[in-house]
PDB file of C-alpha atoms in Angstrom:
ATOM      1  CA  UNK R  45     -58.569 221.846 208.714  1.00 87.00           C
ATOM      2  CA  UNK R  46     -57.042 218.708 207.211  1.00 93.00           C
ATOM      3  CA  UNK R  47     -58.733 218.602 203.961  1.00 92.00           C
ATOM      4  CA  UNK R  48     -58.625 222.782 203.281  1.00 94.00           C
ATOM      5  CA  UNK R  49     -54.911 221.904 203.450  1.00 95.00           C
ATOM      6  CA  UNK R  50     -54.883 218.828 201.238  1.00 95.00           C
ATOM      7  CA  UNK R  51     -56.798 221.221 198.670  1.00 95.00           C
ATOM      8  CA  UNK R  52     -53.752 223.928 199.231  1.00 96.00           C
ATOM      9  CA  UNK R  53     -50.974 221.708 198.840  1.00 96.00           C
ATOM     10  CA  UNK R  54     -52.369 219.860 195.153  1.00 96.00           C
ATOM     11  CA  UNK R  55     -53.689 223.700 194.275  1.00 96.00           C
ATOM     12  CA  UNK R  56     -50.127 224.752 194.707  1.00 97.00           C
ATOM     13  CA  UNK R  57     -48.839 222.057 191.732  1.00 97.00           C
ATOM     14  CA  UNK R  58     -51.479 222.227 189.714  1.00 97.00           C
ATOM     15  CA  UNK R  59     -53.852 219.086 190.978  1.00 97.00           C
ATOM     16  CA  UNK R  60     -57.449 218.334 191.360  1.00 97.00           C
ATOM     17  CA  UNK R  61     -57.900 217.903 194.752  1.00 95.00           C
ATOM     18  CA  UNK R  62     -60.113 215.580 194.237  1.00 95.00           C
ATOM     19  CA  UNK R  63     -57.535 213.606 192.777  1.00 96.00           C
ATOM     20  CA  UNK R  64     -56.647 212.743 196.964  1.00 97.00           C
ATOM     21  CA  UNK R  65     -58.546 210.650 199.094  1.00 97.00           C
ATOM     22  CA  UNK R  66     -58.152 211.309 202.951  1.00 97.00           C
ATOM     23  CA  UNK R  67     -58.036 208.196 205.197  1.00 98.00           C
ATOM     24  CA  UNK R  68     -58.866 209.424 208.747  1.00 97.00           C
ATOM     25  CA  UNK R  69     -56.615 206.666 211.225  1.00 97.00           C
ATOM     26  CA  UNK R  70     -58.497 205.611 213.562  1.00 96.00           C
ATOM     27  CA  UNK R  71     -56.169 203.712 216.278  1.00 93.00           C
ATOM     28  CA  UNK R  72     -57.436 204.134 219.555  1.00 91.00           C
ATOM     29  CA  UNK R  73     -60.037 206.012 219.241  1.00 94.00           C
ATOM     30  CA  UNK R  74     -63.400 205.643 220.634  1.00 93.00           C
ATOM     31  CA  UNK R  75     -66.890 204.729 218.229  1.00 95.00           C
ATOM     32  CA  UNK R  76     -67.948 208.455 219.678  1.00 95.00           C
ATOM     33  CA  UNK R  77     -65.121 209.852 217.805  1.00 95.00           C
ATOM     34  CA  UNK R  78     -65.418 208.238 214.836  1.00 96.00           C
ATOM     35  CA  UNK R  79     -68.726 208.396 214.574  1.00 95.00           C
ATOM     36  CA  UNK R  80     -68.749 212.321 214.569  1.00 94.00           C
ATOM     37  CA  UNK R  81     -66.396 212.212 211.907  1.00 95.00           C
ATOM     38  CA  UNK R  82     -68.715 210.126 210.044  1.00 96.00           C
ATOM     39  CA  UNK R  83     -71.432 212.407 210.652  1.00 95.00           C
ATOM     40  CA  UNK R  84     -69.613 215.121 208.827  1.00 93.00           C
ATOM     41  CA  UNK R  85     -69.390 212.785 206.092  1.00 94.00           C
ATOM     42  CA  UNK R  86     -66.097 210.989 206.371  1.00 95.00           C
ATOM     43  CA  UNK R  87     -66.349 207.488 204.928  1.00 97.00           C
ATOM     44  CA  UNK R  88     -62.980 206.267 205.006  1.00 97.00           C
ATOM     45  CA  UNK R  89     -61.164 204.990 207.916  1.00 98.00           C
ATOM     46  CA  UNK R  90     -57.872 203.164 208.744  1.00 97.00           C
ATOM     47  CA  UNK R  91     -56.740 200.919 210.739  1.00 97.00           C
ATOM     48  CA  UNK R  92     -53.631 199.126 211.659  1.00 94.00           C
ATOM     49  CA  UNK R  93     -54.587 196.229 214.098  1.00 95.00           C
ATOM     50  CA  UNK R  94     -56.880 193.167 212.473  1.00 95.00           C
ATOM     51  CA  UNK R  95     -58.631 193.258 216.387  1.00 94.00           C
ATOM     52  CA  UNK R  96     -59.541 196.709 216.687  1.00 95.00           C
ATOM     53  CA  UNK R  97     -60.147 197.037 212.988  1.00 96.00           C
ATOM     54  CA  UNK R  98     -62.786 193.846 213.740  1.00 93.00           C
ATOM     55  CA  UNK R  99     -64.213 195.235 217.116  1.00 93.00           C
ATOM     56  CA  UNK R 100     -65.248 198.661 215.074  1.00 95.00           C
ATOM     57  CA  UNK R 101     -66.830 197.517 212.104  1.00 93.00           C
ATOM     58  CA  UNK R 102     -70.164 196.439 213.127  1.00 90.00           C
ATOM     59  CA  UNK R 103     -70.472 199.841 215.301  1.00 94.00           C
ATOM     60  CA  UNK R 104     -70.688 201.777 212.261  1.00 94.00           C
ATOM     61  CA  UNK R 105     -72.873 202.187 209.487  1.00 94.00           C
ATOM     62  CA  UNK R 106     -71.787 199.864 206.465  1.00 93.00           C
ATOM     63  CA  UNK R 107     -70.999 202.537 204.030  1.00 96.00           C
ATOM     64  CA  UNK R 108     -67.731 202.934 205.671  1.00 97.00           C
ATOM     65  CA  UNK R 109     -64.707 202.253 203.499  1.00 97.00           C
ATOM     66  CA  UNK R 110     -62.193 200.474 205.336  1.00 98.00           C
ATOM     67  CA  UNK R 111     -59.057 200.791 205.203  1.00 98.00           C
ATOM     68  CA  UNK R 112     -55.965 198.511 206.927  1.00 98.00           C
ATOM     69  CA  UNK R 113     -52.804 199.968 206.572  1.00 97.00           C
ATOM     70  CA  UNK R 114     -50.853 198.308 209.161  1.00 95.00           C
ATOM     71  CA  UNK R 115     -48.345 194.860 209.270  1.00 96.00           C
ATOM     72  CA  UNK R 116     -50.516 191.795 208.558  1.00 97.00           C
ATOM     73  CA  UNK R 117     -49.771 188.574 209.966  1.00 96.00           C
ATOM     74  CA  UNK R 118     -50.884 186.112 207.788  1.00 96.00           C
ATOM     75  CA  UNK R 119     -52.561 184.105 210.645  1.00 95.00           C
ATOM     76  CA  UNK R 120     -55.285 187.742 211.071  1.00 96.00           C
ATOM     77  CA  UNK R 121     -56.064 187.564 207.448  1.00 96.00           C
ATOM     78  CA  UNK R 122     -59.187 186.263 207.790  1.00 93.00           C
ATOM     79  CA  UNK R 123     -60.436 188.670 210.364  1.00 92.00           C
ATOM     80  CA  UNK R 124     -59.613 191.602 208.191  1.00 94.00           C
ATOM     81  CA  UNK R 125     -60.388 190.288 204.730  1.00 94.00           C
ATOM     82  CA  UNK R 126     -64.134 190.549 205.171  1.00 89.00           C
ATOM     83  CA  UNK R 127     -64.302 193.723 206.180  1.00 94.00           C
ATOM     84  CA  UNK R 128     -61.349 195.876 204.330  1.00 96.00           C
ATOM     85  CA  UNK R 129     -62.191 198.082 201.362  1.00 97.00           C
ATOM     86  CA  UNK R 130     -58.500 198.387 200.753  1.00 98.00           C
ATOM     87  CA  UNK R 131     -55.664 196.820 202.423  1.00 98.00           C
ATOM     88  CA  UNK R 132     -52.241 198.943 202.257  1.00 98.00           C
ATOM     89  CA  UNK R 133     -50.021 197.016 203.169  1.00 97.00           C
ATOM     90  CA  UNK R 134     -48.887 193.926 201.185  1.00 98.00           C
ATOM     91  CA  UNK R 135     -45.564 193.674 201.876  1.00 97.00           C
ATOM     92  CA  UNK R 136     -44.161 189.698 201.342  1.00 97.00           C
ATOM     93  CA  UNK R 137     -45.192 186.840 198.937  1.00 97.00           C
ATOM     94  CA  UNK R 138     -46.524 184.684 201.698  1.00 97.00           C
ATOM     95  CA  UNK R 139     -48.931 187.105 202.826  1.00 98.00           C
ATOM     96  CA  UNK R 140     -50.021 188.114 198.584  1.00 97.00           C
ATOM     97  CA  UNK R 141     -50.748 184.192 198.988  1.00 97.00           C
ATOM     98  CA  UNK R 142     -52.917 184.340 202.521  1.00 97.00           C
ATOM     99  CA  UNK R 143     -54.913 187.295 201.053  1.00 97.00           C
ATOM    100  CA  UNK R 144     -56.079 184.875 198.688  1.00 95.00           C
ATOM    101  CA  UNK R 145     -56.413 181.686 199.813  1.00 93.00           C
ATOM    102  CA  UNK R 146     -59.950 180.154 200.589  1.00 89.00           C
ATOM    103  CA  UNK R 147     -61.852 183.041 199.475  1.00 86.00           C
ATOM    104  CA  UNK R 148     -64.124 184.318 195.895  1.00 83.00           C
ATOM    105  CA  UNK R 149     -63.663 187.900 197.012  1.00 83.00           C
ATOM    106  CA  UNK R 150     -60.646 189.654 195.690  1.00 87.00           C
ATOM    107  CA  UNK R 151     -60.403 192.505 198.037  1.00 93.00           C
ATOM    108  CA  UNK R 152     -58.038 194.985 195.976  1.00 97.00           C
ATOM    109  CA  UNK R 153     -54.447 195.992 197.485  1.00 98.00           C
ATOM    110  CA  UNK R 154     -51.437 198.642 197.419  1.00 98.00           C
ATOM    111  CA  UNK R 155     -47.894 197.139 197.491  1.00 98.00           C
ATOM    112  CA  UNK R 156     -45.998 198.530 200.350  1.00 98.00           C
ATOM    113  CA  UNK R 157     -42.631 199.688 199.947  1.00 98.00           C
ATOM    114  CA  UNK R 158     -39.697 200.251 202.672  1.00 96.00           C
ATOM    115  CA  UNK R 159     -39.380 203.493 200.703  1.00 95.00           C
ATOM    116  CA  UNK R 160     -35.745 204.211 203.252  1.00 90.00           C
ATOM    117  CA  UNK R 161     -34.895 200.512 204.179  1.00 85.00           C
ATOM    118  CA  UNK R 162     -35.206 201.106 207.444  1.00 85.00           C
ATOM    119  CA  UNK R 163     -34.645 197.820 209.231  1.00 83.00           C
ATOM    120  CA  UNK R 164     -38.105 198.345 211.277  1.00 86.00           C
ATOM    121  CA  UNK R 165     -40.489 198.886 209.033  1.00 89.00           C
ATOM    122  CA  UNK R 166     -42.101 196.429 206.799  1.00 93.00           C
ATOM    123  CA  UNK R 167     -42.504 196.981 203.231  1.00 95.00           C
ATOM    124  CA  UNK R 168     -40.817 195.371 200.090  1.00 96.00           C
ATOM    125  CA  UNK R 169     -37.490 196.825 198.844  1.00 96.00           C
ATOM    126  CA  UNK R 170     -38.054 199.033 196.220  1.00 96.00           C
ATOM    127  CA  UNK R 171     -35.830 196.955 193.470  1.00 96.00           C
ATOM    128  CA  UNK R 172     -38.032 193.834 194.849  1.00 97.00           C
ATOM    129  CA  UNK R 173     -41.572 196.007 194.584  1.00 97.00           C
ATOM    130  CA  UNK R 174     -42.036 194.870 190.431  1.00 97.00           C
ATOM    131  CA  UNK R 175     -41.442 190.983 191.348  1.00 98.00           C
ATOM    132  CA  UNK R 176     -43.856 191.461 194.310  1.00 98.00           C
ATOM    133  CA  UNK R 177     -46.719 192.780 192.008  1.00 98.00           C
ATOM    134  CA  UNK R 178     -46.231 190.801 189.308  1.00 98.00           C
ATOM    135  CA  UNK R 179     -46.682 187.420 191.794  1.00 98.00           C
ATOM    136  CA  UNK R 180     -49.546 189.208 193.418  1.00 97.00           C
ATOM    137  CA  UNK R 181     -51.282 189.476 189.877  1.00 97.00           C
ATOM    138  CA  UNK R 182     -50.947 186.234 189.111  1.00 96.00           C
ATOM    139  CA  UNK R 183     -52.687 184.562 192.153  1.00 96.00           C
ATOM    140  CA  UNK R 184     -55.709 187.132 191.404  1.00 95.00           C
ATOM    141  CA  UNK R 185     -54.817 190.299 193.628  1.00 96.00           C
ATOM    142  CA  UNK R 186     -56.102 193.605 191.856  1.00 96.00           C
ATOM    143  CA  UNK R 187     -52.879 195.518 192.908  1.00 97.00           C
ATOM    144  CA  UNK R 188     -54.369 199.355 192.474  1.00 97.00           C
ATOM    145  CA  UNK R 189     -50.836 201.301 193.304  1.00 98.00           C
ATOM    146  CA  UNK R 190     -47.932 201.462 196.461  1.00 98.00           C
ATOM    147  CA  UNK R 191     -47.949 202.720 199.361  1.00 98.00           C
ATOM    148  CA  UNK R 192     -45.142 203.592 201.619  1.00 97.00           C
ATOM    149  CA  UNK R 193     -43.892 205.797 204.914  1.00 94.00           C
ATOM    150  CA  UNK R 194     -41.407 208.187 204.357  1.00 93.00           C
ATOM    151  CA  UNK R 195     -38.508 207.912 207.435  1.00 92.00           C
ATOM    152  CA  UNK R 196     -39.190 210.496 210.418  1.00 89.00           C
ATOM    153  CA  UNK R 197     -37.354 213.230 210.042  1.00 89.00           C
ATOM    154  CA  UNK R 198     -37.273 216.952 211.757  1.00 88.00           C
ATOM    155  CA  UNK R 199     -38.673 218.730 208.891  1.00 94.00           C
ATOM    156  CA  UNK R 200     -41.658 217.835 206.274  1.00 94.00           C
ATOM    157  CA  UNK R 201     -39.545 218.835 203.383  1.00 96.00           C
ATOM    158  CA  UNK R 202     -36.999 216.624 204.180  1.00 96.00           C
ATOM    159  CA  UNK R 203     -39.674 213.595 203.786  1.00 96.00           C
ATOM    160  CA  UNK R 204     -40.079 214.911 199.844  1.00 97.00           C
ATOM    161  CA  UNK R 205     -37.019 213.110 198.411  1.00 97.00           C
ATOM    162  CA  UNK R 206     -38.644 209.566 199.585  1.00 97.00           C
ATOM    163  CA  UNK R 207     -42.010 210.417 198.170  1.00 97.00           C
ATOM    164  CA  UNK R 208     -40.426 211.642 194.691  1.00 97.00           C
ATOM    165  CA  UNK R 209     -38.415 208.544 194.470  1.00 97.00           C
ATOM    166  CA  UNK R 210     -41.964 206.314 195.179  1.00 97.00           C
ATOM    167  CA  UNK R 211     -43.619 208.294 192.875  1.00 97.00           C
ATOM    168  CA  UNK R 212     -41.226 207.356 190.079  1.00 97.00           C
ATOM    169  CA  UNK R 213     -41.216 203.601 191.281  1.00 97.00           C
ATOM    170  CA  UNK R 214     -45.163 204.138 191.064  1.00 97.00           C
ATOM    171  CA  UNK R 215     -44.522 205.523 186.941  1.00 96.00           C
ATOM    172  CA  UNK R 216     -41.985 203.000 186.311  1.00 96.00           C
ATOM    173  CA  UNK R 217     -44.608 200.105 187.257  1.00 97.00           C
ATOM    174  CA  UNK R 218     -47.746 201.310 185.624  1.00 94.00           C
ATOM    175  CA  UNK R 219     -45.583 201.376 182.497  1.00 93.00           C
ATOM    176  CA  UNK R 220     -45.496 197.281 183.025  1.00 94.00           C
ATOM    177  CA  UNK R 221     -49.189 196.773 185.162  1.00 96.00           C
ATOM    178  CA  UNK R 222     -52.553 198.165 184.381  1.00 93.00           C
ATOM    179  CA  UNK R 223     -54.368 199.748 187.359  1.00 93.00           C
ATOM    180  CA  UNK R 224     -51.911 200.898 189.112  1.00 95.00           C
ATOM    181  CA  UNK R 225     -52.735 204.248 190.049  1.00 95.00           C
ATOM    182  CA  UNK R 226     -53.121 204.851 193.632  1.00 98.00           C
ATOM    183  CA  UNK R 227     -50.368 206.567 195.606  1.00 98.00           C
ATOM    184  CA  UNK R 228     -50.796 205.966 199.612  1.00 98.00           C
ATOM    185  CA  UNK R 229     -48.345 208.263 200.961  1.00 97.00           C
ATOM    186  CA  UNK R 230     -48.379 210.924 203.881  1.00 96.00           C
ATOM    187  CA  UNK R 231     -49.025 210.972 207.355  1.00 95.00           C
ATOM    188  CA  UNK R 232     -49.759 214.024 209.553  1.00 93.00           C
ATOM    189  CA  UNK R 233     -46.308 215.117 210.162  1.00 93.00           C
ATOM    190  CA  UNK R 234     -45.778 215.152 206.039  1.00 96.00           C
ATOM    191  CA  UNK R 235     -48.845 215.011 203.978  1.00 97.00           C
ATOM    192  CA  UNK R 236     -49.004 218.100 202.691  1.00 97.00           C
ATOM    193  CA  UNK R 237     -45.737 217.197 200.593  1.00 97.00           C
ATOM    194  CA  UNK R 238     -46.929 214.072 199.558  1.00 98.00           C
ATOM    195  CA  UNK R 239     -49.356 215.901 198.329  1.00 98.00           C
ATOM    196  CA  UNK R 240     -47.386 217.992 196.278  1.00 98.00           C
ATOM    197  CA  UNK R 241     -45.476 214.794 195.156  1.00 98.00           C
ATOM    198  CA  UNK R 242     -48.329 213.303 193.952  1.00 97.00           C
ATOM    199  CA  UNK R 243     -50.192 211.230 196.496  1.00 98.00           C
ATOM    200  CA  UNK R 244     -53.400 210.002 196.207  1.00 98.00           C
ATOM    201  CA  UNK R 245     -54.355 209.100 199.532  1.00 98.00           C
ATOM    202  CA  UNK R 246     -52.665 210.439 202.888  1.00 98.00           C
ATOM    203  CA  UNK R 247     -53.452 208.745 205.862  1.00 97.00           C
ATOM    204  CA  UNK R 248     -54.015 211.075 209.053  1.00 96.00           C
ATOM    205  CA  UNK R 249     -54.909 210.464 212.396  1.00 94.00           C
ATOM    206  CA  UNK R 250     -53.616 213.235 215.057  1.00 90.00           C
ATOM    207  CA  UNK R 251     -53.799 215.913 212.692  1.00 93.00           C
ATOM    208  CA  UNK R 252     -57.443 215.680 213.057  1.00 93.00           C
ATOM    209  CA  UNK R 253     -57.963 214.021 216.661  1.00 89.00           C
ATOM    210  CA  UNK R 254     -55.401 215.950 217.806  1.00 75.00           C
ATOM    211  CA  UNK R 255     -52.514 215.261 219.852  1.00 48.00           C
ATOM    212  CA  UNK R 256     -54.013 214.930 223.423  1.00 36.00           C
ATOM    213  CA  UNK R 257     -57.406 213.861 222.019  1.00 38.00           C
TER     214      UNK R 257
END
C-alpha cells in the first residue's frame, strides 16, 4: 500500500510521516474510482488538465482538496482557479500574473522547477526559481514551496540526486521567503526517495490504480 510505504521510506531517515501529504492523480479515471478512494478517506486529488479537473469537481463531495499539477495555459486559468486547493505548477511570470488577475481569492501555489532542464518539461530553471518567487510575491501569490519532476530514469535511486539538489534550492529560498515549506516531489516510479529526500507531498496515480486499471 502506497501510504504504508510513504511511512517506511520517512521512518527510515528519521521523519514524521505525517510530515507527507499523498496526492492521489487522478487523470483518466472514472468518478467510481475516485470516489472509492474518497470513501477510504482520501481528500486530496490531482489533476493535470483544467477540463477534466472542471468536469470532476462538482461529482464529488466539496471537502476534496484539489490539486492541479499539470502545464497551465494562461487562457484555462479561470476554469481551474475556482476550484484548486493548490496549484503546482507555476512555472513563468505571465502565468504568476493570470493567477491573479480579476480575482479577491489568492489561491496559494508551489513554484515549479525544470529540476534536469529537460527541454520538454515546463518548470523554471533552477538559477531563475528565486526571481520567479520573488515576482510572484509581489503581485499577492502565497508561494508555499517548489515542486518539480525528477528526469525518468531506469532506477529510483538514480532520481535522488535531482531531489537532493531541489531540496537545497527549497533551503536556500526559505532562507530569503517566509512560507516556503512545501516540497512536491515524487511520482510512483520514485516517491519513496523523495521521500527520503525530504518531500512533502508525492503525487501518485498508477501506484494505486494500478497499471491496467
Amino acid at each position: 500500500m502506497v501510504s504504508e510505504r510513504v511511512a517506511a521510506a520517512a521512518a527510515r531517515v528519521g521523519r514524521d510521516p505525517d510530515e507527507v501529504s499523498l496526492i492521489v492523480i487522478t487523470k483518466g479515471r472514472d468518478i467510481g474510482q475516485i470516489r472509492r478512494l474518497y470513501d477510504q478517506g482520501i481528500r486530496d486529488f490531482g489533476e493535470n488538465r483544467a477540463q477534466e479537473l472542471a468536469s470532476k469537481v462538482g461529482e464529488l463531495p466539496g471537502d476534496v482538496r484539489w490539486h492541479f499539477v499539470g502545464p497551465l495555459q494562461t487562457n484555462k486559468v479561470n476554469r481551474v482557479r475556482e476550484s484548486t486547493h493548490l496549484l503546482h505548477s507555476l512555472d513563468r511570470p505571465r502565468l504568476v500574473r493570470a493567477w491573479v488577475r480579476n480575482t479577491s481569492r489568492r489561491i496559494p501555489a508551489l513554484a515549479q522547477v525544470n529540476i534536469g532542464g529537460e527541454a520538454q518539461k515546463h518548470g523554471a530553471a533552477p538559477d531563475e526559481v528565486e526571481a520567479l518567487v520573488a515576482l510572484a510575491l509581489q503581485e499577492g501569490v502565497e508561494v508555499r514551496g517548489l515542486m518539480a519532476m525528477a528526469p525518468r530514469v531506469d532506477h529510483p535511486e538514480e532520481a535522488r540526486p535531482y531531489f537532493r539538489q531541489l531540496r537545497q534550492l527549497s533551503e536556500r529560498l526559505a532562507g530569503r521567503f517566509q512560507g516556503m515549506e512545501e516540497l512536491s516531489m515524487g511520482m510512483t516510479e520514485d516517491y519513496e526517495v523523495a521521500v527520503e529526500e525530504g518531500a512533502t507531498m508525492v503525487r501518485v496515480g498508477r501506484a494505486i490504480f494500478g497499471e491496467g486499471s
